[in-house]
PDB file of C-alpha atoms in Angstrom:
ATOM      1  CA  MET N   1     -54.741 -59.520  -3.865  1.00  0.00           C
ATOM      2  CA  THR N   2     -56.944 -56.862  -5.417  1.00  0.00           C
ATOM      3  CA  ALA N   3     -56.785 -56.818  -9.202  1.00  0.00           C
ATOM      4  CA  ARG N   4     -55.323 -53.677 -10.738  1.00  0.00           C
ATOM      5  CA  VAL N   5     -57.157 -52.417 -13.805  1.00  0.00           C
ATOM      6  CA  GLY N   6     -55.669 -49.529 -15.777  1.00  0.00           C
ATOM      7  CA  VAL N   7     -57.755 -46.883 -17.514  1.00  0.00           C
ATOM      8  CA  VAL N   8     -55.985 -44.796 -20.138  1.00  0.00           C
ATOM      9  CA  THR N   9     -56.659 -41.079 -20.349  1.00  0.00           C
ATOM     10  CA  PHE N  10     -55.922 -39.592 -23.764  1.00  0.00           C
ATOM     11  CA  PRO N  11     -56.386 -35.906 -24.515  1.00  0.00           C
ATOM     12  CA  GLY N  12     -60.105 -35.868 -25.309  1.00  0.00           C
ATOM     13  CA  SER N  13     -61.100 -38.964 -23.313  1.00  0.00           C
ATOM     14  CA  LEU N  14     -64.516 -38.477 -21.694  1.00  0.00           C
ATOM     15  CA  ASP N  15     -65.470 -41.677 -19.964  1.00  0.00           C
ATOM     16  CA  ASP N  16     -62.276 -42.489 -18.079  1.00  0.00           C
ATOM     17  CA  GLY N  17     -63.866 -41.348 -14.789  1.00  0.00           C
ATOM     18  CA  ASP N  18     -66.911 -43.567 -15.228  1.00  0.00           C
ATOM     19  CA  ALA N  19     -64.728 -46.505 -16.272  1.00  0.00           C
ATOM     20  CA  MET N  20     -62.631 -46.123 -13.095  1.00  0.00           C
ATOM     21  CA  ARG N  21     -65.783 -45.936 -11.001  1.00  0.00           C
ATOM     22  CA  ALA N  22     -67.195 -49.093 -12.625  1.00  0.00           C
ATOM     23  CA  ILE N  23     -63.927 -50.913 -11.905  1.00  0.00           C
ATOM     24  CA  ARG N  24     -64.057 -49.869  -8.239  1.00  0.00           C
ATOM     25  CA  LEU N  25     -67.734 -50.873  -7.938  1.00  0.00           C
ATOM     26  CA  ALA N  26     -66.812 -54.306  -9.277  1.00  0.00           C
ATOM     27  CA  GLY N  27     -64.214 -54.615  -6.511  1.00  0.00           C
ATOM     28  CA  ALA N  28     -60.926 -53.917  -8.283  1.00  0.00           C
ATOM     29  CA  GLU N  29     -58.400 -51.132  -7.998  1.00  0.00           C
ATOM     30  CA  ALA N  30     -58.628 -48.573 -10.803  1.00  0.00           C
ATOM     31  CA  VAL N  31     -55.217 -47.367 -11.938  1.00  0.00           C
ATOM     32  CA  PRO N  32     -55.036 -44.183 -14.027  1.00  0.00           C
ATOM     33  CA  LEU N  33     -52.705 -44.501 -17.042  1.00  0.00           C
ATOM     34  CA  TRP N  34     -51.532 -41.436 -18.927  1.00  0.00           C
ATOM     35  CA  HIS N  35     -51.342 -41.598 -22.729  1.00  0.00           C
ATOM     36  CA  ALA N  36     -47.933 -39.934 -22.927  1.00  0.00           C
ATOM     37  CA  GLU N  37     -46.284 -42.114 -20.310  1.00  0.00           C
ATOM     38  CA  ALA N  38     -44.937 -45.481 -21.443  1.00  0.00           C
ATOM     39  CA  LYS N  39     -45.759 -47.175 -18.131  1.00  0.00           C
ATOM     40  CA  LEU N  40     -48.353 -49.790 -17.285  1.00  0.00           C
ATOM     41  CA  HIS N  41     -47.857 -49.641 -13.482  1.00  0.00           C
ATOM     42  CA  GLN N  42     -48.201 -53.430 -13.066  1.00  0.00           C
ATOM     43  CA  VAL N  43     -51.850 -53.521 -14.126  1.00  0.00           C
ATOM     44  CA  ASP N  44     -53.578 -56.856 -14.756  1.00  0.00           C
ATOM     45  CA  ALA N  45     -55.889 -55.478 -17.445  1.00  0.00           C
ATOM     46  CA  VAL N  46     -56.635 -52.242 -19.286  1.00  0.00           C
ATOM     47  CA  VAL N  47     -59.777 -50.353 -20.272  1.00  0.00           C
ATOM     48  CA  LEU N  48     -59.590 -47.905 -23.194  1.00  0.00           C
ATOM     49  CA  PRO N  49     -62.459 -45.521 -22.461  1.00  0.00           C
ATOM     50  CA  GLY N  50     -64.847 -43.587 -24.667  1.00  0.00           C
ATOM     51  CA  GLY N  51     -64.394 -40.029 -25.827  1.00  0.00           C
ATOM     52  CA  PHE N  52     -62.709 -38.216 -28.676  1.00  0.00           C
ATOM     53  CA  SER N  53     -59.024 -38.988 -28.263  1.00  0.00           C
ATOM     54  CA  TYR N  54     -56.837 -36.376 -29.952  1.00  0.00           C
ATOM     55  CA  GLY N  55     -60.027 -34.676 -31.151  1.00  0.00           C
ATOM     56  CA  ASP N  56     -60.771 -37.663 -33.429  1.00  0.00           C
ATOM     57  CA  TYR N  57     -58.522 -35.880 -35.932  1.00  0.00           C
ATOM     58  CA  LEU N  58     -57.738 -37.800 -39.116  1.00  0.00           C
ATOM     59  CA  ARG N  59     -59.877 -40.813 -38.069  1.00  0.00           C
ATOM     60  CA  CYS N  60     -61.272 -41.885 -34.714  1.00  0.00           C
ATOM     61  CA  GLY N  61     -58.500 -43.649 -32.823  1.00  0.00           C
ATOM     62  CA  ALA N  62     -55.888 -43.164 -35.553  1.00  0.00           C
ATOM     63  CA  ILE N  63     -53.572 -40.941 -33.540  1.00  0.00           C
ATOM     64  CA  ALA N  64     -54.281 -42.545 -30.154  1.00  0.00           C
ATOM     65  CA  ARG N  65     -52.932 -45.789 -31.541  1.00  0.00           C
ATOM     66  CA  PHE N  66     -49.453 -44.240 -31.615  1.00  0.00           C
ATOM     67  CA  ALA N  67     -49.566 -42.881 -28.050  1.00  0.00           C
ATOM     68  CA  PRO N  68     -46.533 -44.000 -25.997  1.00  0.00           C
ATOM     69  CA  VAL N  69     -48.689 -46.069 -23.621  1.00  0.00           C
ATOM     70  CA  MET N  70     -50.365 -47.890 -26.532  1.00  0.00           C
ATOM     71  CA  GLY N  71     -47.179 -49.642 -27.645  1.00  0.00           C
ATOM     72  CA  LEU N  72     -46.999 -51.354 -24.251  1.00  0.00           C
ATOM     73  CA  ILE N  73     -50.704 -52.153 -24.244  1.00  0.00           C
ATOM     74  CA  VAL N  74     -50.577 -53.711 -27.714  1.00  0.00           C
ATOM     75  CA  SER N  75     -47.671 -55.985 -26.834  1.00  0.00           C
ATOM     76  CA  ALA N  76     -49.173 -56.922 -23.437  1.00  0.00           C
ATOM     77  CA  ALA N  77     -52.510 -57.662 -25.128  1.00  0.00           C
ATOM     78  CA  ARG N  78     -50.725 -59.927 -27.625  1.00  0.00           C
ATOM     79  CA  ASP N  79     -49.295 -61.760 -24.597  1.00  0.00           C
ATOM     80  CA  GLY N  80     -52.768 -62.296 -23.148  1.00  0.00           C
ATOM     81  CA  MET N  81     -53.469 -59.237 -21.012  1.00  0.00           C
ATOM     82  CA  PRO N  82     -57.223 -58.498 -21.083  1.00  0.00           C
ATOM     83  CA  VAL N  83     -58.151 -55.224 -22.788  1.00  0.00           C
ATOM     84  CA  LEU N  84     -61.637 -53.755 -23.111  1.00  0.00           C
ATOM     85  CA  GLY N  85     -62.140 -50.932 -25.606  1.00  0.00           C
ATOM     86  CA  ILE N  86     -65.378 -49.002 -25.193  1.00  0.00           C
ATOM     87  CA  CYS N  87     -66.632 -46.740 -28.005  1.00  0.00           C
ATOM     88  CA  ASN N  88     -63.541 -44.650 -28.866  1.00  0.00           C
ATOM     89  CA  GLY N  89     -61.577 -47.460 -27.203  1.00  0.00           C
ATOM     90  CA  PHE N  90     -63.085 -49.941 -29.677  1.00  0.00           C
ATOM     91  CA  GLN N  91     -62.044 -47.639 -32.529  1.00  0.00           C
ATOM     92  CA  ILE N  92     -58.505 -47.540 -31.115  1.00  0.00           C
ATOM     93  CA  LEU N  93     -58.354 -51.364 -30.862  1.00  0.00           C
ATOM     94  CA  CYS N  94     -59.302 -51.630 -34.544  1.00  0.00           C
ATOM     95  CA  GLU N  95     -56.767 -48.968 -35.557  1.00  0.00           C
ATOM     96  CA  ALA N  96     -54.114 -50.834 -33.539  1.00  0.00           C
ATOM     97  CA  HIS N  97     -55.020 -54.082 -35.353  1.00  0.00           C
ATOM     98  CA  LEU N  98     -55.859 -55.883 -32.105  1.00  0.00           C
ATOM     99  CA  LEU N  99     -59.331 -56.370 -33.578  1.00  0.00           C
ATOM    100  CA  PRO N 100     -60.288 -56.652 -37.271  1.00  0.00           C
ATOM    101  CA  GLY N 101     -62.443 -54.207 -39.203  1.00  0.00           C
ATOM    102  CA  ALA N 102     -63.113 -50.533 -38.581  1.00  0.00           C
ATOM    103  CA  LEU N 103     -65.752 -48.160 -37.247  1.00  0.00           C
ATOM    104  CA  VAL N 104     -67.058 -45.529 -39.635  1.00  0.00           C
ATOM    105  CA  ARG N 105     -69.609 -42.721 -39.776  1.00  0.00           C
ATOM    106  CA  ASN N 106     -73.137 -43.744 -38.792  1.00  0.00           C
ATOM    107  CA  GLU N 107     -75.169 -44.690 -41.837  1.00  0.00           C
ATOM    108  CA  HIS N 108     -77.745 -41.942 -41.205  1.00  0.00           C
ATOM    109  CA  LEU N 109     -75.077 -39.347 -40.219  1.00  0.00           C
ATOM    110  CA  HIS N 110     -76.782 -38.613 -36.887  1.00  0.00           C
ATOM    111  CA  PHE N 111     -75.116 -38.892 -33.519  1.00  0.00           C
ATOM    112  CA  ARG N 112     -77.148 -41.492 -31.628  1.00  0.00           C
ATOM    113  CA  ASN N 113     -77.587 -41.240 -27.884  1.00  0.00           C
ATOM    114  CA  ARG N 114     -80.108 -43.671 -26.411  1.00  0.00           C
ATOM    115  CA  ASP N 115     -80.555 -46.727 -24.255  1.00  0.00           C
ATOM    116  CA  GLN N 116     -79.939 -49.763 -26.408  1.00  0.00           C
ATOM    117  CA  LEU N 117     -80.892 -53.372 -25.989  1.00  0.00           C
ATOM    118  CA  LEU N 118     -78.168 -55.889 -26.866  1.00  0.00           C
ATOM    119  CA  ARG N 119     -77.890 -59.648 -26.938  1.00  0.00           C
ATOM    120  CA  VAL N 120     -74.726 -61.207 -25.549  1.00  0.00           C
ATOM    121  CA  ASP N 121     -73.670 -63.909 -28.001  1.00  0.00           C
ATOM    122  CA  SER N 122     -70.206 -64.720 -26.675  1.00  0.00           C
ATOM    123  CA  PRO N 123     -70.270 -65.143 -22.890  1.00  0.00           C
ATOM    124  CA  GLU N 124     -66.928 -66.971 -22.771  1.00  0.00           C
ATOM    125  CA  THR N 125     -64.651 -63.920 -22.889  1.00  0.00           C
ATOM    126  CA  ALA N 126     -62.623 -62.349 -20.091  1.00  0.00           C
ATOM    127  CA  TRP N 127     -65.136 -59.487 -20.087  1.00  0.00           C
ATOM    128  CA  THR N 128     -68.474 -61.274 -20.547  1.00  0.00           C
ATOM    129  CA  ASN N 129     -68.341 -64.509 -18.528  1.00  0.00           C
ATOM    130  CA  ALA N 130     -70.870 -63.093 -16.018  1.00  0.00           C
ATOM    131  CA  TYR N 131     -73.565 -63.207 -18.698  1.00  0.00           C
ATOM    132  CA  THR N 132     -75.478 -66.162 -20.072  1.00  0.00           C
ATOM    133  CA  ASP N 133     -75.511 -67.035 -23.758  1.00  0.00           C
ATOM    134  CA  GLY N 134     -78.232 -64.975 -25.426  1.00  0.00           C
ATOM    135  CA  GLN N 135     -78.774 -62.727 -22.393  1.00  0.00           C
ATOM    136  CA  GLU N 136     -80.384 -59.395 -23.243  1.00  0.00           C
ATOM    137  CA  ILE N 137     -78.823 -56.346 -21.636  1.00  0.00           C
ATOM    138  CA  LEU N 138     -79.613 -52.623 -21.743  1.00  0.00           C
ATOM    139  CA  LEU N 139     -76.709 -50.185 -22.145  1.00  0.00           C
ATOM    140  CA  PRO N 140     -76.437 -46.557 -23.254  1.00  0.00           C
ATOM    141  CA  VAL N 141     -75.123 -46.099 -26.774  1.00  0.00           C
ATOM    142  CA  LYS N 142     -73.717 -42.705 -27.839  1.00  0.00           C
ATOM    143  CA  ASN N 143     -71.712 -42.391 -31.000  1.00  0.00           C
ATOM    144  CA  GLY N 144     -71.433 -40.653 -34.340  1.00  0.00           C
ATOM    145  CA  GLU N 145     -68.970 -43.112 -35.855  1.00  0.00           C
ATOM    146  CA  GLY N 146     -70.046 -46.464 -34.483  1.00  0.00           C
ATOM    147  CA  ARG N 147     -70.881 -48.362 -37.627  1.00  0.00           C
ATOM    148  CA  TYR N 148     -68.820 -51.533 -37.660  1.00  0.00           C
ATOM    149  CA  VAL N 149     -67.550 -52.524 -41.099  1.00  0.00           C
ATOM    150  CA  ALA N 150     -65.299 -55.302 -42.361  1.00  0.00           C
ATOM    151  CA  ASP N 151     -65.057 -57.234 -45.603  1.00  0.00           C
ATOM    152  CA  PRO N 152     -67.543 -60.112 -46.025  1.00  0.00           C
ATOM    153  CA  ARG N 153     -64.871 -62.751 -45.409  1.00  0.00           C
ATOM    154  CA  THR N 154     -63.905 -61.200 -42.061  1.00  0.00           C
ATOM    155  CA  LEU N 155     -67.575 -60.904 -41.086  1.00  0.00           C
ATOM    156  CA  ASP N 156     -68.175 -64.563 -41.965  1.00  0.00           C
ATOM    157  CA  GLU N 157     -65.117 -65.590 -39.993  1.00  0.00           C
ATOM    158  CA  LEU N 158     -66.160 -63.553 -36.930  1.00  0.00           C
ATOM    159  CA  SER N 159     -69.595 -65.073 -37.116  1.00  0.00           C
ATOM    160  CA  ALA N 160     -68.437 -68.659 -37.642  1.00  0.00           C
ATOM    161  CA  SER N 161     -65.871 -68.518 -34.841  1.00  0.00           C
ATOM    162  CA  GLY N 162     -68.314 -67.004 -32.348  1.00  0.00           C
ATOM    163  CA  ARG N 163     -66.345 -63.784 -32.078  1.00  0.00           C
ATOM    164  CA  ILE N 164     -69.355 -61.484 -32.313  1.00  0.00           C
ATOM    165  CA  VAL N 165     -69.719 -60.729 -28.605  1.00  0.00           C
ATOM    166  CA  ALA N 166     -72.934 -58.680 -28.743  1.00  0.00           C
ATOM    167  CA  ARG N 167     -75.494 -57.656 -31.345  1.00  0.00           C
ATOM    168  CA  TYR N 168     -77.968 -54.772 -31.385  1.00  0.00           C
ATOM    169  CA  LEU N 169     -81.569 -55.778 -30.725  1.00  0.00           C
ATOM    170  CA  ARG N 170     -84.757 -53.904 -31.684  1.00  0.00           C
ATOM    171  CA  GLY N 171     -83.115 -51.427 -33.990  1.00  0.00           C
ATOM    172  CA  ASN N 172     -79.554 -50.923 -35.117  1.00  0.00           C
ATOM    173  CA  PRO N 173     -78.453 -47.453 -33.966  1.00  0.00           C
ATOM    174  CA  ASN N 174     -75.778 -46.802 -36.597  1.00  0.00           C
ATOM    175  CA  GLY N 175     -76.072 -49.213 -39.534  1.00  0.00           C
ATOM    176  CA  SER N 176     -73.419 -51.524 -38.116  1.00  0.00           C
ATOM    177  CA  LEU N 177     -72.947 -54.545 -40.388  1.00  0.00           C
ATOM    178  CA  ARG N 178     -74.697 -57.680 -39.124  1.00  0.00           C
ATOM    179  CA  ASP N 179     -75.919 -55.660 -36.134  1.00  0.00           C
ATOM    180  CA  ILE N 180     -72.477 -55.939 -34.546  1.00  0.00           C
ATOM    181  CA  ALA N 181     -72.146 -54.078 -31.252  1.00  0.00           C
ATOM    182  CA  ALA N 182     -69.076 -55.884 -29.877  1.00  0.00           C
ATOM    183  CA  ILE N 183     -66.393 -58.298 -31.071  1.00  0.00           C
ATOM    184  CA  ARG N 184     -63.447 -60.116 -29.548  1.00  0.00           C
ATOM    185  CA  ASN N 185     -60.056 -61.504 -30.465  1.00  0.00           C
ATOM    186  CA  GLU N 186     -59.526 -65.247 -30.844  1.00  0.00           C
ATOM    187  CA  ALA N 187     -58.422 -65.709 -27.237  1.00  0.00           C
ATOM    188  CA  GLY N 188     -61.409 -63.800 -25.853  1.00  0.00           C
ATOM    189  CA  THR N 189     -59.142 -61.463 -23.900  1.00  0.00           C
ATOM    190  CA  VAL N 190     -59.516 -58.376 -26.102  1.00  0.00           C
ATOM    191  CA  VAL N 191     -63.070 -57.083 -26.525  1.00  0.00           C
ATOM    192  CA  GLY N 192     -64.284 -53.961 -28.311  1.00  0.00           C
ATOM    193  CA  ILE N 193     -67.799 -52.674 -27.675  1.00  0.00           C
ATOM    194  CA  MET N 194     -69.597 -49.586 -28.999  1.00  0.00           C
ATOM    195  CA  PRO N 195     -72.259 -49.167 -26.277  1.00  0.00           C
ATOM    196  CA  HIS N 196     -71.168 -48.191 -22.788  1.00  0.00           C
ATOM    197  CA  PRO N 197     -71.200 -50.786 -19.987  1.00  0.00           C
ATOM    198  CA  GLU N 198     -69.475 -48.307 -17.646  1.00  0.00           C
ATOM    199  CA  HIS N 199     -72.537 -46.022 -17.810  1.00  0.00           C
ATOM    200  CA  ALA N 200     -74.857 -48.823 -16.637  1.00  0.00           C
ATOM    201  CA  VAL N 201     -73.442 -49.834 -13.270  1.00  0.00           C
ATOM    202  CA  GLU N 202     -75.693 -47.977 -10.815  1.00  0.00           C
ATOM    203  CA  GLU N 203     -79.477 -47.553 -10.576  1.00  0.00           C
ATOM    204  CA  LEU N 204     -79.122 -43.840  -9.869  1.00  0.00           C
ATOM    205  CA  THR N 205     -77.390 -42.899 -13.108  1.00  0.00           C
ATOM    206  CA  GLY N 206     -77.825 -45.755 -15.585  1.00  0.00           C
ATOM    207  CA  PRO N 207     -80.753 -47.279 -17.456  1.00  0.00           C
ATOM    208  CA  SER N 208     -79.830 -50.587 -15.783  1.00  0.00           C
ATOM    209  CA  THR N 209     -76.950 -52.141 -13.900  1.00  0.00           C
ATOM    210  CA  ASP N 210     -76.376 -54.587 -16.757  1.00  0.00           C
ATOM    211  CA  GLY N 211     -72.945 -53.136 -17.562  1.00  0.00           C
ATOM    212  CA  LEU N 212     -71.355 -54.099 -14.263  1.00  0.00           C
ATOM    213  CA  GLY N 213     -71.026 -57.678 -15.527  1.00  0.00           C
ATOM    214  CA  PHE N 214     -68.190 -56.647 -17.857  1.00  0.00           C
ATOM    215  CA  PHE N 215     -66.085 -55.645 -14.880  1.00  0.00           C
ATOM    216  CA  THR N 216     -67.073 -58.502 -12.545  1.00  0.00           C
ATOM    217  CA  SER N 217     -66.382 -60.897 -15.437  1.00  0.00           C
ATOM    218  CA  LEU N 218     -62.825 -59.590 -15.594  1.00  0.00           C
ATOM    219  CA  LEU N 219     -62.271 -60.196 -11.889  1.00  0.00           C
ATOM    220  CA  LYS N 220     -63.575 -63.728 -12.204  1.00  0.00           C
ATOM    221  CA  TYR N 221     -61.338 -64.283 -15.214  1.00  0.00           C
ATOM    222  CA  LEU N 222     -58.252 -62.905 -13.425  1.00  0.00           C
ATOM    223  CA  THR N 223     -58.713 -65.173 -10.390  1.00  0.00           C
ATOM    224  CA  GLY N 224     -58.395 -68.126 -12.759  1.00  0.00           C
ATOM    225  CA  VAL N 225     -55.194 -66.844 -14.372  1.00  0.00           C
ATOM    226  CA  PRO N 226     -51.904 -67.886 -12.753  1.00  0.00           C
ATOM    227  CA  SER N 227     -49.956 -64.700 -12.032  1.00  0.00           C
TER     228      SER N 227
ATOM    229  CA  MET Q   1     -40.329 -26.454 -51.592  1.00  0.00           C
ATOM    230  CA  ALA Q   2     -41.892 -29.445 -53.332  1.00  0.00           C
ATOM    231  CA  ARG Q   3     -44.847 -31.015 -51.709  1.00  0.00           C
ATOM    232  CA  VAL Q   4     -46.067 -34.567 -51.556  1.00  0.00           C
ATOM    233  CA  VAL Q   5     -49.831 -34.815 -51.852  1.00  0.00           C
ATOM    234  CA  VAL Q   6     -51.674 -37.780 -50.427  1.00  0.00           C
ATOM    235  CA  ASP Q   7     -55.275 -38.362 -51.483  1.00  0.00           C
ATOM    236  CA  VAL Q   8     -57.280 -40.652 -49.237  1.00  0.00           C
ATOM    237  CA  MET Q   9     -60.624 -42.058 -50.377  1.00  0.00           C
ATOM    238  CA  LEU Q  10     -63.022 -44.518 -48.814  1.00  0.00           C
ATOM    239  CA  LYS Q  11     -62.890 -47.808 -50.703  1.00  0.00           C
ATOM    240  CA  PRO Q  12     -65.644 -48.078 -53.329  1.00  0.00           C
ATOM    241  CA  GLU Q  13     -67.505 -50.730 -51.361  1.00  0.00           C
ATOM    242  CA  ILE Q  14     -67.615 -48.625 -48.175  1.00  0.00           C
ATOM    243  CA  LEU Q  15     -70.741 -46.524 -47.870  1.00  0.00           C
ATOM    244  CA  ASP Q  16     -70.079 -42.772 -47.760  1.00  0.00           C
ATOM    245  CA  PRO Q  17     -73.121 -41.270 -46.029  1.00  0.00           C
ATOM    246  CA  ALA Q  18     -71.563 -37.781 -46.060  1.00  0.00           C
ATOM    247  CA  GLY Q  19     -71.246 -37.964 -49.861  1.00  0.00           C
ATOM    248  CA  GLN Q  20     -74.842 -39.153 -50.097  1.00  0.00           C
ATOM    249  CA  ALA Q  21     -75.965 -36.197 -47.991  1.00  0.00           C
ATOM    250  CA  VAL Q  22     -74.315 -33.901 -50.544  1.00  0.00           C
ATOM    251  CA  VAL Q  23     -76.093 -35.689 -53.407  1.00  0.00           C
ATOM    252  CA  ASN Q  24     -79.373 -35.217 -51.569  1.00  0.00           C
ATOM    253  CA  ALA Q  25     -78.692 -31.490 -51.132  1.00  0.00           C
ATOM    254  CA  LEU Q  26     -77.837 -30.828 -54.790  1.00  0.00           C
ATOM    255  CA  PRO Q  27     -81.466 -30.610 -56.038  1.00  0.00           C
ATOM    256  CA  ARG Q  28     -81.808 -27.547 -53.792  1.00  0.00           C
ATOM    257  CA  LEU Q  29     -79.239 -25.873 -56.051  1.00  0.00           C
ATOM    258  CA  GLY Q  30     -81.229 -26.900 -59.081  1.00  0.00           C
ATOM    259  CA  VAL Q  31     -78.759 -29.678 -59.873  1.00  0.00           C
ATOM    260  CA  SER Q  32     -80.545 -32.921 -60.568  1.00  0.00           C
ATOM    261  CA  ASP Q  33     -78.134 -34.908 -62.742  1.00  0.00           C
ATOM    262  CA  VAL Q  34     -75.516 -35.932 -60.173  1.00  0.00           C
ATOM    263  CA  ALA Q  35     -75.598 -39.651 -59.485  1.00  0.00           C
ATOM    264  CA  SER Q  36     -72.869 -39.950 -56.884  1.00  0.00           C
ATOM    265  CA  VAL Q  37     -70.580 -37.885 -54.669  1.00  0.00           C
ATOM    266  CA  ARG Q  38     -67.811 -39.385 -52.590  1.00  0.00           C
ATOM    267  CA  ILE Q  39     -65.781 -37.357 -50.122  1.00  0.00           C
ATOM    268  CA  GLY Q  40     -62.122 -37.960 -49.380  1.00  0.00           C
ATOM    269  CA  LYS Q  41     -59.181 -36.160 -47.841  1.00  0.00           C
ATOM    270  CA  ARG Q  42     -56.254 -34.378 -49.427  1.00  0.00           C
ATOM    271  CA  ILE Q  43     -53.167 -34.212 -47.244  1.00  0.00           C
ATOM    272  CA  GLU Q  44     -50.112 -32.122 -48.139  1.00  0.00           C
ATOM    273  CA  ILE Q  45     -46.737 -33.097 -46.742  1.00  0.00           C
ATOM    274  CA  GLU Q  46     -43.645 -30.938 -46.763  1.00  0.00           C
ATOM    275  CA  PHE Q  47     -40.372 -32.440 -45.608  1.00  0.00           C
ATOM    276  CA  ALA Q  48     -37.859 -30.290 -43.796  1.00  0.00           C
ATOM    277  CA  GLY Q  49     -34.758 -29.155 -45.681  1.00  0.00           C
ATOM    278  CA  ASP Q  50     -34.181 -28.658 -49.384  1.00  0.00           C
ATOM    279  CA  SER Q  51     -33.894 -32.275 -50.440  1.00  0.00           C
ATOM    280  CA  GLU Q  52     -36.157 -33.892 -53.022  1.00  0.00           C
ATOM    281  CA  PRO Q  53     -39.563 -34.969 -51.712  1.00  0.00           C
ATOM    282  CA  ASP Q  54     -39.357 -38.494 -50.411  1.00  0.00           C
ATOM    283  CA  VAL Q  55     -42.259 -40.310 -52.026  1.00  0.00           C
ATOM    284  CA  GLU Q  56     -41.374 -43.650 -50.475  1.00  0.00           C
ATOM    285  CA  ARG Q  57     -41.465 -42.221 -46.982  1.00  0.00           C
ATOM    286  CA  ALA Q  58     -44.694 -40.418 -47.780  1.00  0.00           C
ATOM    287  CA  LYS Q  59     -46.165 -43.760 -48.839  1.00  0.00           C
ATOM    288  CA  GLU Q  60     -45.105 -45.269 -45.532  1.00  0.00           C
ATOM    289  CA  ILE Q  61     -46.676 -42.373 -43.632  1.00  0.00           C
ATOM    290  CA  ALA Q  62     -49.867 -42.751 -45.641  1.00  0.00           C
ATOM    291  CA  ASP Q  63     -50.029 -46.495 -45.102  1.00  0.00           C
ATOM    292  CA  LYS Q  64     -49.349 -46.363 -41.370  1.00  0.00           C
ATOM    293  CA  LEU Q  65     -51.225 -43.257 -40.322  1.00  0.00           C
ATOM    294  CA  LEU Q  66     -52.960 -41.149 -42.960  1.00  0.00           C
ATOM    295  CA  ALA Q  67     -55.131 -43.941 -44.357  1.00  0.00           C
ATOM    296  CA  ASN Q  68     -56.677 -47.009 -42.797  1.00  0.00           C
ATOM    297  CA  PRO Q  69     -56.217 -49.730 -45.436  1.00  0.00           C
ATOM    298  CA  VAL Q  70     -59.228 -51.601 -44.017  1.00  0.00           C
ATOM    299  CA  ILE Q  71     -61.592 -48.918 -45.277  1.00  0.00           C
ATOM    300  CA  GLU Q  72     -59.539 -46.504 -47.393  1.00  0.00           C
ATOM    301  CA  ASP Q  73     -57.321 -46.347 -50.490  1.00  0.00           C
ATOM    302  CA  PHE Q  74     -54.666 -43.705 -51.013  1.00  0.00           C
ATOM    303  CA  THR Q  75     -52.509 -42.263 -53.770  1.00  0.00           C
ATOM    304  CA  VAL Q  76     -49.232 -40.377 -53.320  1.00  0.00           C
ATOM    305  CA  ARG Q  77     -47.837 -37.865 -55.811  1.00  0.00           C
ATOM    306  CA  VAL Q  78     -45.324 -35.038 -55.908  1.00  0.00           C
ATOM    307  CA  GLU Q  79     -46.883 -31.681 -56.574  1.00  0.00           C
ATOM    308  CA  GLU Q  80     -44.759 -29.647 -59.010  1.00  0.00           C
TER     309      GLU Q  80
END
C-alpha cells in the first residue's frame, strides 16, 4: 500500500506545496493537513514545512505549536510516528519540545538564502537512511532565525549520542552552535532540519537532487515498520 | 482595569545580535560609552471582568507561550 505522508499548512506556511511534491516524487501519497483541524487522516508520517506560521509572531513556531492539529502530531510522534520539521517546521518541533534547544536570530542578523553544503552525520534515522555516513549533500538554506542554540550540556549530549543529523560545511550560514543544521530525537523518528531538502528534488529547480533522499528514506523506513 | 505586565528577556548567555546592532549604531549619535544593549519584549495582559489581576495565571501564560524557557527569562508584575 502507498504510504500516506501528511503536510501541515499553517497560516503563513510557504513550502507546503514543495513538500507535497517531494513526497509524490519519492513515491508516496501527499496528504494535506489543515492547522485548525484536529485530524490526521490516517497518515503514516508528517512533514512540518517551512514558512512563517502565524506570521512568526511572538517567536518562530511559538503559536503554531498550539494549533489543533499539533496536539495530535505531538502525541503520535511520541508514539513513534515519523515527523520531519523543515526550517519553520524545525522551529515548531523545538517549541513543541519534541526536539531540544531553540532556533534564534542569525548571528549576523542577515537573512541567508544560498545553496549550502552539509555533511550527514546520522544516517540511521527514518529520514536519512538513504545517505551514507559522512555523505556531503547540497541543499538550499533560507532563514533569518536559523541559529541553533542549546545549553552546553544538551549540545554535548546530542553530540555524544550521535543525534546531530547534519552539520554545515564550508561556512556556517547563521552562527548555529557546533555547525548544527539538523538534529533528531533519541528514536531517530523525529528530525528537524534548517536547510530545505524539499527544494532539492529535481534538476530543473534545485541545486541538486540530494534532498530527495529524505523522502525515499521515509518510505524505506515505513516498509520495515509493522502497521 | 489593572494590568499584568510580563517582561521577556533573552537569557544572559544567549547572544542578542539585535542588541549588538544597536550598540554599533550608537556612535553615529555621538554616544560612545554604551557597553551593552539587550532587547526584550514587554507584554501587557488584561483579564476580562473586574476581578483582581491573576498573577498566577499570567505566570502560566508566560511560561507556556509568551517566553521560551530554553532561551528566555521572564518576570510578571501587576501594573498599578
